[in-house]
Coordinates of C-alpha atoms and ligand atoms in Angstrom, one line a residue:
X111 CA 102.7 -21.2 270.7
X112 CA 105.1 -18.9 272.7
X113 CA 106.1 -17.9 276.2
X114 CA 108.6 -15.5 277.9
X115 CA 111.9 -16.8 279.1
X116 CA 114.8 -15.3 281.1
X117 CA 118.0 -15.0 279.2
X118 CA 120.0 -15.6 282.4
X119 CA 118.3 -18.3 284.4
X120 CA 115.8 -19.8 282.0
X121 CA 112.7 -19.0 284.2
X122 CA 109.5 -19.2 282.1
X123 CA 106.5 -16.8 282.2
X124 CA 103.2 -17.2 280.4
X125 CA 101.9 -14.8 277.7
X126 CA 99.2 -13.5 280.1
X127 CA 101.6 -12.2 282.8
X128 CA 102.5 -8.6 282.9
X129 CA 106.3 -8.9 283.4
X130 CA 109.2 -7.0 282.0
X131 CA 112.2 -8.6 283.6
X132 CA 112.8 -11.9 285.5
X133 CA 112.7 -12.2 289.3
X134 CA 116.5 -12.6 289.0
X135 CA 116.7 -9.3 287.2
X136 CA 117.5 -10.9 283.8
X137 CA 116.1 -9.7 280.5
X138 CA 113.2 -11.7 279.0
X139 CA 112.9 -13.1 275.5
X140 CA 109.9 -14.4 273.6
X141 CA 110.4 -18.0 272.8
X142 CA 108.4 -19.8 270.1
X143 CA 107.8 -23.4 269.1
X144 CA 109.2 -22.9 265.5
X145 CA 108.1 -26.4 264.5
X146 CA 104.5 -25.2 264.9
X147 CA 104.9 -22.2 262.7
X148 CA 103.8 -22.5 259.1
X149 CA 105.3 -19.9 256.8
X150 CA 103.4 -19.3 253.5
X151 CA 106.4 -18.9 251.3
X152 CA 104.3 -18.0 248.3
X153 CA 102.8 -15.1 250.2
X154 CA 106.2 -14.1 251.6
X155 CA 107.6 -13.8 248.1
X156 CA 104.7 -11.8 246.6
X157 CA 103.2 -9.6 249.3
X158 CA 104.8 -6.1 249.9
X159 CA 106.9 -5.9 253.1
X160 CA 105.2 -4.6 256.3
X161 CA 105.4 -5.5 260.0
X162 CA 102.1 -7.5 259.9
X163 CA 103.1 -9.4 256.8
X164 CA 105.0 -11.5 259.4
X165 CA 102.1 -12.0 261.8
X166 CA 102.8 -15.7 261.9
X167 CA 106.1 -14.8 263.7
X168 CA 104.6 -12.2 266.1
X169 CA 103.3 -12.9 269.6
X170 CA 99.8 -11.5 269.2
X171 CA 96.5 -13.1 268.2
X172 CA 94.0 -10.3 267.9
X173 CA 93.5 -7.4 265.5
X174 CA 96.6 -5.3 265.4
X175 CA 96.7 -1.6 266.4
X176 CA 98.2 -0.6 263.1
X177 CA 98.8 2.5 261.0
X178 CA 100.9 0.8 258.4
X179 CA 104.3 0.4 260.0
X180 CA 107.4 -1.2 258.3
X181 CA 107.8 -1.7 254.6
X182 CA 110.4 1.0 254.6
X183 CA 112.7 1.4 251.6
X184 CA 116.0 -0.4 251.2
X185 CA 118.0 2.0 249.0
X186 CA 121.0 1.0 247.1
X187 CA 123.5 3.8 247.6
X188 CA 126.2 3.9 244.9
X189 CA 127.3 7.5 245.3
X190 CA 127.7 7.1 249.1
X191 CA 129.4 3.7 248.5
X192 CA 131.9 5.3 246.2
X193 CA 132.8 8.0 248.6
X194 CA 133.3 5.5 251.4
X195 CA 135.1 3.0 249.2
X196 CA 132.8 0.0 249.4
X197 CA 131.3 -2.0 246.6
X198 CA 127.7 -2.7 247.7
X199 CA 126.0 -0.5 250.2
X200 CA 122.3 -0.3 251.1
X201 CA 120.5 2.0 253.5
X202 CA 117.3 0.9 255.2
X203 CA 115.5 4.2 256.0
X204 CA 113.5 3.6 259.1
X205 CA 112.7 7.3 259.3
X206 CA 109.9 6.6 256.9
X207 CA 107.7 4.8 259.4
X208 CA 104.4 6.5 260.4
X209 CA 105.9 8.5 263.3
X210 CA 109.3 8.8 261.7
X211 CA 111.4 6.1 263.5
X212 CA 111.7 2.3 263.8
X213 CA 110.1 2.6 267.2
X214 CA 106.7 2.2 265.4
X215 CA 107.5 -1.5 264.6
X216 CA 107.8 -2.2 268.3
X217 CA 104.9 0.0 269.3
X218 CA 102.4 -1.6 266.9
X219 CA 103.1 -5.0 268.6
X220 CA 103.6 -3.6 272.1
X221 CA 100.4 -1.6 272.1
X222 CA 98.4 -4.5 270.5
X223 CA 99.7 -6.7 273.4
X224 CA 98.7 -4.0 275.9
X225 CA 95.1 -4.3 274.6
X226 CA 95.2 -8.1 274.8
X227 CA 96.4 -7.8 278.4
X228 CA 93.6 -5.4 279.2
X229 CA 95.9 -2.6 280.3
X230 CA 94.2 0.8 280.6
X231 CA 97.2 3.3 280.6
X232 CA 100.5 3.3 278.7
X233 CA 103.8 4.9 279.7
X234 CA 107.5 5.2 278.7
X235 CA 110.6 7.1 279.4
X236 CA 112.2 8.4 276.2
X237 CA 115.0 10.3 274.5
X238 CA 112.2 11.3 272.2
X239 CA 111.2 8.8 269.5
X240 CA 109.8 6.2 271.9
X241 CA 107.5 8.9 273.3
X242 CA 106.5 10.1 269.7
X243 CA 105.7 6.6 268.7
X244 CA 103.9 5.6 271.9
X245 CA 101.8 8.8 271.7
X246 CA 100.8 7.9 268.1
X247 CA 99.8 4.3 268.8
X248 CA 98.1 5.2 272.1
X249 CA 96.0 7.7 270.2
X250 CA 95.1 5.0 267.6
X251 CA 94.3 2.5 270.4
X252 CA 92.3 5.0 272.4
X253 CA 94.4 4.6 275.5
X254 CA 95.9 7.4 277.6
X255 CA 99.7 7.8 277.4
X256 CA 102.2 9.2 279.9
X257 CA 105.8 10.0 278.8
X258 CA 108.8 11.0 280.8
X259 CA 111.4 13.1 278.9
X260 CA 114.8 14.4 280.1
X261 CA 114.3 18.1 280.4
X262 CA 115.9 20.1 277.6
X263 CA 117.4 17.1 275.9
X264 CA 114.7 16.0 273.5
X265 CA 114.7 17.1 269.8
X266 CA 111.9 19.6 269.0
X267 CA 110.0 17.5 266.5
X268 CA 109.7 14.6 268.9
X269 CA 108.2 16.8 271.7
X270 CA 105.8 18.2 269.2
X271 CA 104.6 14.7 268.3
X272 CA 104.0 13.7 271.9
X273 CA 102.0 16.9 272.5
X274 CA 99.8 16.8 269.4
X275 CA 98.9 13.1 269.9
X276 CA 97.6 14.0 273.3
X277 CA 100.1 12.4 275.7
X278 CA 100.7 13.7 279.2
X279 CA 104.3 14.9 278.9
X280 CA 106.5 15.1 282.0
X281 CA 109.8 16.9 281.6
X282 CA 112.1 15.3 284.2
X283 CA 114.9 17.3 285.8
X284 CA 117.4 14.5 285.1
X285 CA 118.8 12.4 282.3
X286 CA 117.2 9.5 280.4
X287 CA 118.7 6.8 282.6
X288 CA 117.1 8.5 285.6
X289 CA 113.7 8.8 283.8
X290 CA 113.8 5.0 283.1
X291 CA 114.2 4.2 286.8
X292 CA 111.2 6.4 287.6
X293 CA 108.9 5.1 284.9
X294 CA 109.6 1.5 285.9
X295 CA 108.6 2.2 289.5
X296 CA 105.5 4.2 288.3
X297 CA 104.4 1.3 286.1
X298 CA 104.9 -1.4 288.7
X299 CA 103.1 0.5 291.4
X300 CA 100.2 1.9 289.4
X301 CA 99.4 -1.0 287.0
X302 CA 100.4 1.1 284.0
X303 CA 101.8 -0.7 280.9
X304 CA 105.5 0.0 280.3
X305 CA 106.5 0.3 276.7
X306 CA 110.3 1.0 276.9
X307 CA 112.4 -1.6 275.0
X308 CA 112.9 -3.6 278.2
X309 CA 109.4 -4.8 277.2
X310 CA 110.1 -7.9 275.2
X311 CA 107.1 -7.5 272.9
X312 CA 108.5 -4.3 271.6
X313 CA 111.6 -6.1 270.3
X314 CA 109.4 -8.7 268.6
X315 CA 108.0 -5.9 266.4
X316 CA 111.5 -4.6 265.7
X317 CA 112.9 -7.9 264.6
X318 CA 110.9 -7.5 261.4
X319 CA 113.7 -5.1 260.2
X320 CA 115.8 -8.3 259.8
X321 CA 113.0 -10.1 257.9
X322 CA 112.5 -7.1 255.6
X323 CA 116.1 -6.8 254.7
X324 CA 116.2 -10.4 253.6
X325 CA 112.8 -10.0 251.8
X326 CA 114.0 -6.9 249.9
X327 CA 117.3 -8.7 248.9
X328 CA 115.3 -11.5 247.4
X329 CA 115.6 -13.6 250.6
X330 CA 119.3 -13.2 250.6
X331 CA 121.3 -12.2 253.7
X332 CA 123.8 -9.3 253.6
X333 CA 127.3 -9.8 255.0
X334 CA 126.8 -7.1 257.6
X335 CA 124.1 -4.9 259.2
X336 CA 125.2 -1.7 260.9
X337 CA 122.9 -0.3 263.6
X338 CA 123.0 2.9 265.8
X339 CA 123.0 1.8 269.4
X340 CA 121.3 3.6 272.3
X341 CA 119.4 1.5 274.7
X342 CA 120.6 -1.4 272.6
X343 CA 117.3 -3.2 271.9
X344 CA 117.2 -2.8 268.2
X345 CA 120.6 -4.5 267.6
X346 CA 119.3 -7.6 269.5
X347 CA 115.9 -7.5 267.8
X348 CA 117.3 -7.3 264.2
X349 CA 119.7 -10.2 265.0
X350 CA 116.8 -12.3 266.3
X351 CA 114.9 -11.7 263.0
X352 CA 117.8 -13.0 261.0
X353 CA 118.3 -16.0 263.3
X354 CA 114.7 -17.0 263.0
X355 CA 114.7 -16.9 259.3
X356 CA 117.7 -19.3 259.4
X357 CA 116.0 -21.5 262.0
X358 CA 112.9 -21.7 259.7
X359 CA 115.0 -22.7 256.8
X360 CA 114.2 -19.5 254.8
X361 CA 117.9 -18.4 254.8
X362 CA 121.2 -20.0 255.5
X363 CA 123.2 -17.4 257.4
X364 CA 123.1 -14.3 259.7
X365 CA 124.9 -11.0 259.0
X366 CA 127.7 -9.7 261.2
X367 CA 125.8 -7.4 263.6
X368 CA 127.7 -4.1 264.0
X369 CA 126.6 -1.6 266.7
X370 CA 127.7 2.0 266.5
X371 CA 127.7 4.5 269.5
X372 CA 129.1 8.0 270.0
X373 CA 132.3 8.7 271.8
X374 CA 130.3 10.6 274.5
X375 CA 128.0 7.7 275.2
X376 CA 129.5 4.3 274.4
X377 CA 129.3 1.8 277.2
X378 CA 128.4 -1.0 274.7
X379 CA 131.5 -0.3 272.5
X380 CA 133.7 -0.2 275.6
X381 CA 132.4 -3.6 276.8
X382 CA 132.9 -5.0 273.2
X383 CA 136.5 -3.8 273.1
X384 CA 137.2 -5.6 276.4
X385 CA 135.4 -8.7 275.2
X386 CA 132.9 -8.8 278.0
X387 CA 129.1 -8.9 278.3
X388 CA 128.8 -6.5 281.3
X389 CA 128.8 -2.8 280.6
X390 CA 130.0 -0.1 283.0
X391 CA 127.3 2.6 283.1
X392 CA 128.3 6.1 282.2
X393 CA 127.1 8.8 284.5
X394 CA 127.0 11.8 282.2
X395 CA 126.6 10.7 278.6
X396 CA 126.8 13.6 276.1
X397 CA 126.4 13.7 272.4
X398 CA 124.6 15.8 269.7
X399 CA 122.7 12.5 268.9
X400 CA 120.2 12.9 271.6
X401 CA 118.3 9.7 270.6
X402 CA 121.3 7.7 271.8
X403 CA 122.5 9.9 274.7
X404 CA 122.2 6.9 277.1
X405 CA 124.8 5.9 279.7
X406 CA 123.1 2.7 281.0
X407 CA 121.5 0.8 278.1
X408 CA 119.0 -1.7 279.5
X409 CA 119.4 -4.2 276.6
X410 CA 123.2 -4.1 276.5
X411 CA 123.6 -7.7 277.3
X412 CA 121.2 -8.8 274.5
X413 CA 123.0 -6.6 272.0
X414 CA 126.5 -7.7 273.0
X415 CA 125.4 -11.3 272.6
X416 CA 124.1 -10.5 269.1
X417 CA 127.4 -8.8 268.2
X418 CA 129.5 -11.7 269.6
X419 CA 127.2 -14.4 268.3
X420 CA 127.3 -13.1 264.7
X421 CA 131.0 -12.3 264.6
X422 CA 130.2 -8.6 264.5
X423 CA 131.8 -5.5 265.9
X424 CA 131.2 -2.3 267.8
X425 CA 132.8 1.1 267.3
X426 CA 132.2 4.7 268.6
X427 CA 132.2 7.8 266.4
X428 CA 132.6 11.5 267.2
X429 CA 129.9 14.0 266.8
X430 CA 131.9 15.5 263.9
X431 CA 132.0 12.2 262.1
X432 CA 128.3 11.6 262.4
X433 CA 127.5 15.1 261.2
X434 CA 129.6 14.4 258.1
X435 CA 127.7 11.2 257.5
X436 CA 124.4 13.0 258.0
X437 CA 125.4 15.5 255.3
X438 CA 126.6 12.7 253.0
X439 CA 123.3 10.8 253.3
X440 CA 121.4 14.0 252.6
X441 CA 123.5 15.4 249.8
X442 CA 124.7 12.2 248.0
X443 CA 121.6 10.0 248.3
X444 CA 118.6 12.3 249.2
X445 CA 118.2 10.5 252.5
X446 CA 117.3 12.9 255.4
X447 CA 118.1 11.5 258.8
X448 CA 118.4 12.7 262.4
X449 CA 121.9 12.7 264.0
X450 CA 121.7 9.4 265.8
X451 CA 120.7 7.7 262.5
X452 CA 123.9 8.8 260.8
X453 CA 126.1 6.9 263.2
X454 CA 125.6 3.7 261.2
X455 CA 127.2 5.3 258.1
X456 CA 129.8 7.2 260.1
X457 CA 130.7 3.8 261.7
X458 CA 130.9 2.1 258.3
X459 CA 133.4 4.8 257.1
X460 CA 135.5 4.5 260.2
X461 CA 135.6 0.7 260.0
X462 CA 136.4 0.6 256.3
X463 CA 139.3 3.1 256.9
X464 CA 140.6 1.0 259.8
X465 CA 140.4 -2.2 257.8
X466 CA 137.8 -4.0 260.1
X467 CA 135.2 -4.1 257.3
X468 CA 136.2 -5.5 253.9
X469 CA 135.5 -3.4 250.9
X470 CA 133.9 -6.4 249.2
X471 CA 131.3 -6.9 251.9
X472 CA 127.6 -6.3 251.2
X473 CA 126.6 -3.9 253.9
X474 CA 123.2 -2.6 255.1
X475 CA 123.2 0.5 257.3
X476 CA 120.1 1.2 259.3
X477 CA 119.0 4.9 259.5
X478 CA 116.7 5.0 262.5
X479 CA 114.9 8.3 262.4
X480 CA 113.8 11.1 260.1
X481 CA 115.6 14.4 259.4
X482 CA 112.7 16.5 260.6
X483 CA 112.8 15.1 264.1
X484 CA 115.7 17.5 265.0
X485 CA 115.4 20.6 262.8
X486 CA 117.4 22.7 265.3
X487 CA 120.5 20.5 264.9
X488 CA 120.3 20.8 261.1
X489 CA 120.1 24.6 261.3
X490 CA 123.1 24.6 263.6
X491 CA 125.3 22.5 261.3
X492 CA 124.2 24.1 258.0
X493 CA 125.2 27.3 256.2
X494 CA 122.6 30.0 256.7
X495 CA 120.1 31.1 254.0
X496 CA 121.3 34.3 252.1
X497 CA 118.9 37.2 252.7
X498 CA 118.6 39.5 249.6
X499 CA 116.4 42.4 248.6
X500 CA 113.4 41.7 246.4
X501 CA 114.9 42.7 243.1
X502 CA 116.5 40.7 240.2
X503 CA 119.9 42.3 240.5
X504 CA 120.2 41.3 244.1
X505 CA 119.0 37.8 243.4
X506 CA 121.4 37.4 240.5
X507 CA 124.3 38.7 242.5
X508 CA 123.5 36.2 245.3
X509 CA 123.1 33.3 242.9
X510 CA 126.5 33.8 241.3
X511 CA 128.3 34.8 244.5
X512 CA 130.7 32.3 246.1
Ligands
PLP223 C1 115.7 4.6 269.8 C2 116.7 5.1 268.8 C3 118.0 4.6 268.6 C4 118.5 3.6 269.5 O1 117.9 2.3 269.5 P1 118.1 1.3 270.6 O2 117.2 0.2 270.3 O3 117.7 2.0 271.9 O4 119.5 0.9 270.7 C5 118.8 5.0 267.6 N1 118.3 6.0 266.7 C6 117.1 6.6 266.9 C7 116.7 7.7 265.9 C8 116.2 6.2 267.9 O5 115.1 6.7 268.0
ZN224 ZN1 116.0 -15.1 285.5

């Protein structure tokens, strides 16, 4: 029904091999025989969205390791749309997955695949959410988890999750890109299963974001989908979801995939602006959005192909711009997100203002992670609570003070 194939040289690998990249170094993709896939349209139109609603399009046979991932809300955001100056804006809030980020969609598929392959230990390097998600799914599967985190650069909530779910947490004296190199070597040499987004099965789970957006719009396709970009897997995954629905005749188009980075960590945006597929890695990426503080994104080529292939765009926003968007989401729409997530909305605003995005487009912004992931950042950007004495005069005075 499916196999792995190199996106560079076309080399094929079977579904029983433990491989992450091709012998030539190229990224792998899961390739299906779409003519053999039967979609039950009646079921698609009636069942509530979730990752496993789309099992017919996922590369696993057995019982999923699942704690109800996906099925996140697609909010219509009229107050935010009015402020930004666009007609029709939706936000898909991936922070409402079980561990609080979209990584759960990839992990439920990746960890199920690890079980099928008979792997005994799981590992990842992470800017935070991958480790939180893998720890969660490792616990559900009953498999030990090892996570490598860049010391001092992971938001508090994410470290807490990895710890309570029982992972072995290594704090690496280095950045995320260095941790990725280390975990790959560890996994290769010790027969540990790697669940970073270089693992093609992870991206298969994440492509369901594309399915769900169509599903929630009554099997219509928006003009544009805007995604925060870090290691760049999600942009490629969502694009694949839309492409497949078109391939299967469910829809007729794909949205313009638009990837947003931060000015301090934007190798994908720089490559896009030059019109090339090769990124130049950044040695010292820096941004308040720690989830996407990545200088050498492993899936950059897949993401750039998604952006070019869909007629999309890429832009970088400043930390100040993303903080404003984070506050707008919270205060105009009741959507609480972590800093990286707000880049999609900050990017939309910037691209509306610069005329790249048309005000008549139907746009879906992905918010990738939950507000409570990074409470320290929120405290830092917010006005402090007012401390008052425990009497009514003091309370009244504070309530009516400016
Ligand atoms: C992982 C992550 C991203 C980046 O996703 P990529 O697939 O690595 O580009 C963005 N935001 C949050 C909150 C994340 O956890
Ligand atoms: Zn190859």
